[in-house]
CSV table of C-alpha atoms in Angstrom, one decimal:
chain,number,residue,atom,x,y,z
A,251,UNK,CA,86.6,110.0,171.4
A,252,UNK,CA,88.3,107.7,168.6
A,253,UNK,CA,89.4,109.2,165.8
A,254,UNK,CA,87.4,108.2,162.4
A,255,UNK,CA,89.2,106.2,160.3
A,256,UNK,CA,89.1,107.9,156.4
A,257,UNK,CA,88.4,105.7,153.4
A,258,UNK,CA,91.3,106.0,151.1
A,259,UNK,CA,90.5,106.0,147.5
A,260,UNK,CA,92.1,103.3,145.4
A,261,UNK,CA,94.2,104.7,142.7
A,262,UNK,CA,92.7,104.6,139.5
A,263,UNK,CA,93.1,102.5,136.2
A,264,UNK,CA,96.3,104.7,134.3
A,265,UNK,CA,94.1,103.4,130.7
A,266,UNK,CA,90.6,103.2,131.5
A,267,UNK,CA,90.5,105.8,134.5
A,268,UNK,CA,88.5,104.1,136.9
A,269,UNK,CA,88.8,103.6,140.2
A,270,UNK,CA,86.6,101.1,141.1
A,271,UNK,CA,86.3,98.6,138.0
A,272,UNK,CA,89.2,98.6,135.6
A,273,UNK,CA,86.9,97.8,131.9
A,274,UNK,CA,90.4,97.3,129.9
A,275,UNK,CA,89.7,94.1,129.0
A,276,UNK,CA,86.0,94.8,127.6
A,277,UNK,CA,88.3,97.1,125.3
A,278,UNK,CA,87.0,95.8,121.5
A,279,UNK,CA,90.1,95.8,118.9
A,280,UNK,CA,88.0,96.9,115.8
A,281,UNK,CA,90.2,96.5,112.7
A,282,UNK,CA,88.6,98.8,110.6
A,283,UNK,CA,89.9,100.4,107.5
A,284,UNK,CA,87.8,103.7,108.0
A,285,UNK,CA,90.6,106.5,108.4
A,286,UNK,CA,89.8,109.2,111.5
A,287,UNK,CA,91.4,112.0,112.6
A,288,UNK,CA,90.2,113.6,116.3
A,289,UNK,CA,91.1,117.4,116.1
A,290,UNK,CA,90.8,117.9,119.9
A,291,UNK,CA,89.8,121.2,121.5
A,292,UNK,CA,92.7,121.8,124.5
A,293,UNK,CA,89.9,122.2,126.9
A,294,UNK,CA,88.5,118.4,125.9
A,295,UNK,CA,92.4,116.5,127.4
A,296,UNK,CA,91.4,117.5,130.8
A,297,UNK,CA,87.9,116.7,130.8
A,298,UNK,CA,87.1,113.4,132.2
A,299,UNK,CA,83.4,113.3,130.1
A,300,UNK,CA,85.6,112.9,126.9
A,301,UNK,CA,84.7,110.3,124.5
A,302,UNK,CA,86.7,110.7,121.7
A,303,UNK,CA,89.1,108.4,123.5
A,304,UNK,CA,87.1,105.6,123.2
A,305,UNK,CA,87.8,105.6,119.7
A,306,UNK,CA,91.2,105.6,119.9
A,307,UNK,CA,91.4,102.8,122.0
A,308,UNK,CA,89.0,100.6,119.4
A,309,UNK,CA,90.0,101.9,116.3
A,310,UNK,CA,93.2,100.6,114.7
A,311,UNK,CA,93.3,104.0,112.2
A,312,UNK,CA,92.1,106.9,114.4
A,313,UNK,CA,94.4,109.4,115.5
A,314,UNK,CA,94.3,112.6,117.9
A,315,UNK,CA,95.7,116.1,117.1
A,316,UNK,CA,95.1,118.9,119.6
A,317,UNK,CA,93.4,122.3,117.9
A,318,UNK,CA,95.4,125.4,118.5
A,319,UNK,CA,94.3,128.4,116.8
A,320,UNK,CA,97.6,130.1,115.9
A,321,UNK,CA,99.5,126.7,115.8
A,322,UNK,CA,97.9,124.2,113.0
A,323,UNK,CA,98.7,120.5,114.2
A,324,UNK,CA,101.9,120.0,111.2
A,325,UNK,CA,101.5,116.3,111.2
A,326,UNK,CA,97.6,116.5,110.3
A,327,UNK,CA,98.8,119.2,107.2
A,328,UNK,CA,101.3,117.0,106.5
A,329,UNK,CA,98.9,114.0,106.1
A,330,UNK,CA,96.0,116.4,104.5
A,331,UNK,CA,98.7,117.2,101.7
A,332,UNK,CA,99.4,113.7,100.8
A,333,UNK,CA,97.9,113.1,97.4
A,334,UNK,CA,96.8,109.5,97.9
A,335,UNK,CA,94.7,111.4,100.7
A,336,UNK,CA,91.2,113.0,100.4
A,337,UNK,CA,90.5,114.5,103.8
A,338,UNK,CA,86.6,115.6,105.0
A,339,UNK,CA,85.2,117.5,108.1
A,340,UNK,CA,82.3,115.8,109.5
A,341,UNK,CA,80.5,119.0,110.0
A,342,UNK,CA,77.0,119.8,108.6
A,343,UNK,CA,77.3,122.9,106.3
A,344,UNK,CA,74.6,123.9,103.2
A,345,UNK,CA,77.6,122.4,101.1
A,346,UNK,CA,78.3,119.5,102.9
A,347,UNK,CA,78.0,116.2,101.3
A,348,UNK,CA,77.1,112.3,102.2
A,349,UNK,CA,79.5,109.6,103.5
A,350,UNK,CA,78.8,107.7,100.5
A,351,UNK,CA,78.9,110.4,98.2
A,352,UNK,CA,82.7,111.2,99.8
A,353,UNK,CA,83.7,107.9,99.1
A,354,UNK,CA,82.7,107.9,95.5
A,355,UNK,CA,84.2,111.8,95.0
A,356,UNK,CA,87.3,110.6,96.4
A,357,UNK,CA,89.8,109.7,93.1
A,358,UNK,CA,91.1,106.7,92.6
A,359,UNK,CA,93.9,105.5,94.8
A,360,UNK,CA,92.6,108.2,97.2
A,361,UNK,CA,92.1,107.2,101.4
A,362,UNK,CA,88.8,109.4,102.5
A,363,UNK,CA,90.2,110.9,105.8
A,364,UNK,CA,87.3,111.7,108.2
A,365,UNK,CA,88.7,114.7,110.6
A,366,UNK,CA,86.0,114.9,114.1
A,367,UNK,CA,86.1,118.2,115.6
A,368,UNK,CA,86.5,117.0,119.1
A,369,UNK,CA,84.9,118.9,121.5
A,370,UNK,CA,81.6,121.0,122.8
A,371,UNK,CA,79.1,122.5,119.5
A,372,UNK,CA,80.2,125.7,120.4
A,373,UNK,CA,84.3,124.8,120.5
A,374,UNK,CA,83.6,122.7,117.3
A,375,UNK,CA,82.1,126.1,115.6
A,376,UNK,CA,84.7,127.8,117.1
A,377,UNK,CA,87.3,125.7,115.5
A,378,UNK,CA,85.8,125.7,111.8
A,379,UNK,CA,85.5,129.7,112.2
A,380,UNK,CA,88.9,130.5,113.0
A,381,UNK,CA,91.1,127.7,111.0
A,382,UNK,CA,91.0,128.8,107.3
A,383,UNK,CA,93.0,125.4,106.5
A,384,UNK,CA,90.1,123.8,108.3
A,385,UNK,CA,87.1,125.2,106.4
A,386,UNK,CA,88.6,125.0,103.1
A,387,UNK,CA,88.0,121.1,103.3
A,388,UNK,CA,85.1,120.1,102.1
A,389,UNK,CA,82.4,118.8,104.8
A,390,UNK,CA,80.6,115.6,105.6
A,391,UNK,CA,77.0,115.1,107.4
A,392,UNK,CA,75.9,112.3,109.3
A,393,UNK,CA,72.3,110.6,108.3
A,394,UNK,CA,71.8,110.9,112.2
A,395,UNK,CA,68.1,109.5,112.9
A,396,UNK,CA,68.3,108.3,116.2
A,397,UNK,CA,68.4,110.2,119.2
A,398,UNK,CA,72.0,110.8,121.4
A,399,UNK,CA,72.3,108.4,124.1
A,400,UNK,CA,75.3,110.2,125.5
A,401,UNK,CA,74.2,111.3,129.2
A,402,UNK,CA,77.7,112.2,131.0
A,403,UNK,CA,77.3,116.3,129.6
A,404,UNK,CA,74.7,118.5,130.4
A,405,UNK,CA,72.5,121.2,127.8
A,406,UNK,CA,73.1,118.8,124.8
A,407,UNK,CA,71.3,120.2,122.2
A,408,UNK,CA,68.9,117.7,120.5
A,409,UNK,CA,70.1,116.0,117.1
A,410,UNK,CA,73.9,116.0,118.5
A,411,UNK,CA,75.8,113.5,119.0
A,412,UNK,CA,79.2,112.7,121.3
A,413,UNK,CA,82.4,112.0,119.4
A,414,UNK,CA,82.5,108.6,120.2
A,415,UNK,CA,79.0,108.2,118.1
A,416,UNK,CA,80.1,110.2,115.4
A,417,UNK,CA,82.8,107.7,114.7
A,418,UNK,CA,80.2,104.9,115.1
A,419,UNK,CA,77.9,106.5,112.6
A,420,UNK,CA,80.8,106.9,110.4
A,421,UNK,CA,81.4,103.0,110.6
A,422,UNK,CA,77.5,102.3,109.6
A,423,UNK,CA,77.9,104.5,106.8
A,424,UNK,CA,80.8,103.5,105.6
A,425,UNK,CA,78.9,100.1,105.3
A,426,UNK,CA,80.8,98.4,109.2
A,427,UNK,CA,77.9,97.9,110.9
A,428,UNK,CA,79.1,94.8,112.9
A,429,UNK,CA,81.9,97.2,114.1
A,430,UNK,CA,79.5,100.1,114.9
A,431,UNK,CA,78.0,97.4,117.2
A,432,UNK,CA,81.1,96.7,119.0
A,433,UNK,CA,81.6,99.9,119.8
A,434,UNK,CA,78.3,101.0,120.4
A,435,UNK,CA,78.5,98.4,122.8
A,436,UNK,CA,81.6,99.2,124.5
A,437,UNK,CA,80.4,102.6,124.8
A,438,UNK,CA,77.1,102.0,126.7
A,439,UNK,CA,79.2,99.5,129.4
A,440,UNK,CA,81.3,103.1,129.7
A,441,UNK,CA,78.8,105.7,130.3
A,442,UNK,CA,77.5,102.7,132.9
A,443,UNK,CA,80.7,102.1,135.0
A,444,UNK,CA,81.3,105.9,134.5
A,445,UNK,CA,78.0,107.0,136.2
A,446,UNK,CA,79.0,104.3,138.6
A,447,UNK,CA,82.4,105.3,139.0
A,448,UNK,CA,81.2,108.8,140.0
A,449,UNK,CA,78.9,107.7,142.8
A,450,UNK,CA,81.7,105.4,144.6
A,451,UNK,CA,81.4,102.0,143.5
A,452,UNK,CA,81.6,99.4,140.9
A,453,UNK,CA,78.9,98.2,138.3
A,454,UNK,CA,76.2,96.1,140.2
């Protein structure tokens, strides 16, 4: 009896990830002058459903620091310290404030610096509850009306959104709503080839 022949998998994209349609050149370059910060759960760099880097592969200011809760990231301190900074959770709390009212409390001179808890609701409460440099800084909600679209995770609670739409909704609140759309766009052709990607083949 011949022996079956396997099918070899072809190695995957080293940026996008994908094995069977590399999407690096659908890759928007969104120069935007929003600043964010991704404070990345450890659990989140080895999770393939992560979304966060899709911002940091649009964004020209976002950058990631991983979460540890006896080892504060040093370079995010360093850059919360900096007076011509005014840094902001984006994490609903009964004292958390607008995007547009964070802009207009920021002083003069000062760059509002949005820091996303990257990660799962619980990890994200997790974070805020054992970093006292962390909930210090005063908090930011989204105006979030429409509903997630982000399918790749199971048990999402209603009303939240991925990272990569938090930083979207940041942009259309920060008044970049031609750049939300870019990456809002970017972002749907990901979850497609992704889904795709999963079941053996490229995007029809």
């Amino acid at each position: 009896m011949p022996k079956l022949m396997s099918q070899t998998q072809p190695e995957p994209c080293p940026e996008c990830g994908f094995r069977h349609q590399c999407i690096c050149h659908h890759v928007p370059r969104i120069d935007s002058n929003i600043e964010l910060a991704l404070l990345t759960h450890s659990n989140e760099f080895t999770r393939d459903t992560n979304t966060g880097k899709l911002l940091t592969q649009t964004l020209n200011h976002c950058n990631v620091y991983e979460w540890q809760r006896k080892s504060p990231p040093q370079d995010l301190l360093d850059k919360i310290a900096n007076p011509k900074i005014q840094a902001f959770v984006v994490y609903p709390t009964e004292d958390s404030i607008t995007t547009s009212e964070a802009f207009t409390s920021s002083l003069s001179g000062q760059t509002p610096l949005f820091i996303i808890l990257d990660g799962t609701w619980q990890e994200a409460k997790k974070m805020i509850n054992k970093s006292d440099w962390l909930s210090k800084l005063p908090s930011v909600h989204l105006k979030v009306e429409q509903t997630s679209n982000y399918q790749l995770r199971r048990n999402q609670d209603e009303g939240h959104l991925c990272t990569c739409e938090v930083g979207s909704q940041l942009l259309v609140e920060s008044g970049h709503t031609d750049h939300a759309q870019q990456l809002d766009q970017y972002f749907d052709l990901y979850m497609r080839v992704f889904k795709a990607d999963k079941c053996g083949h490229a995007l029809s």
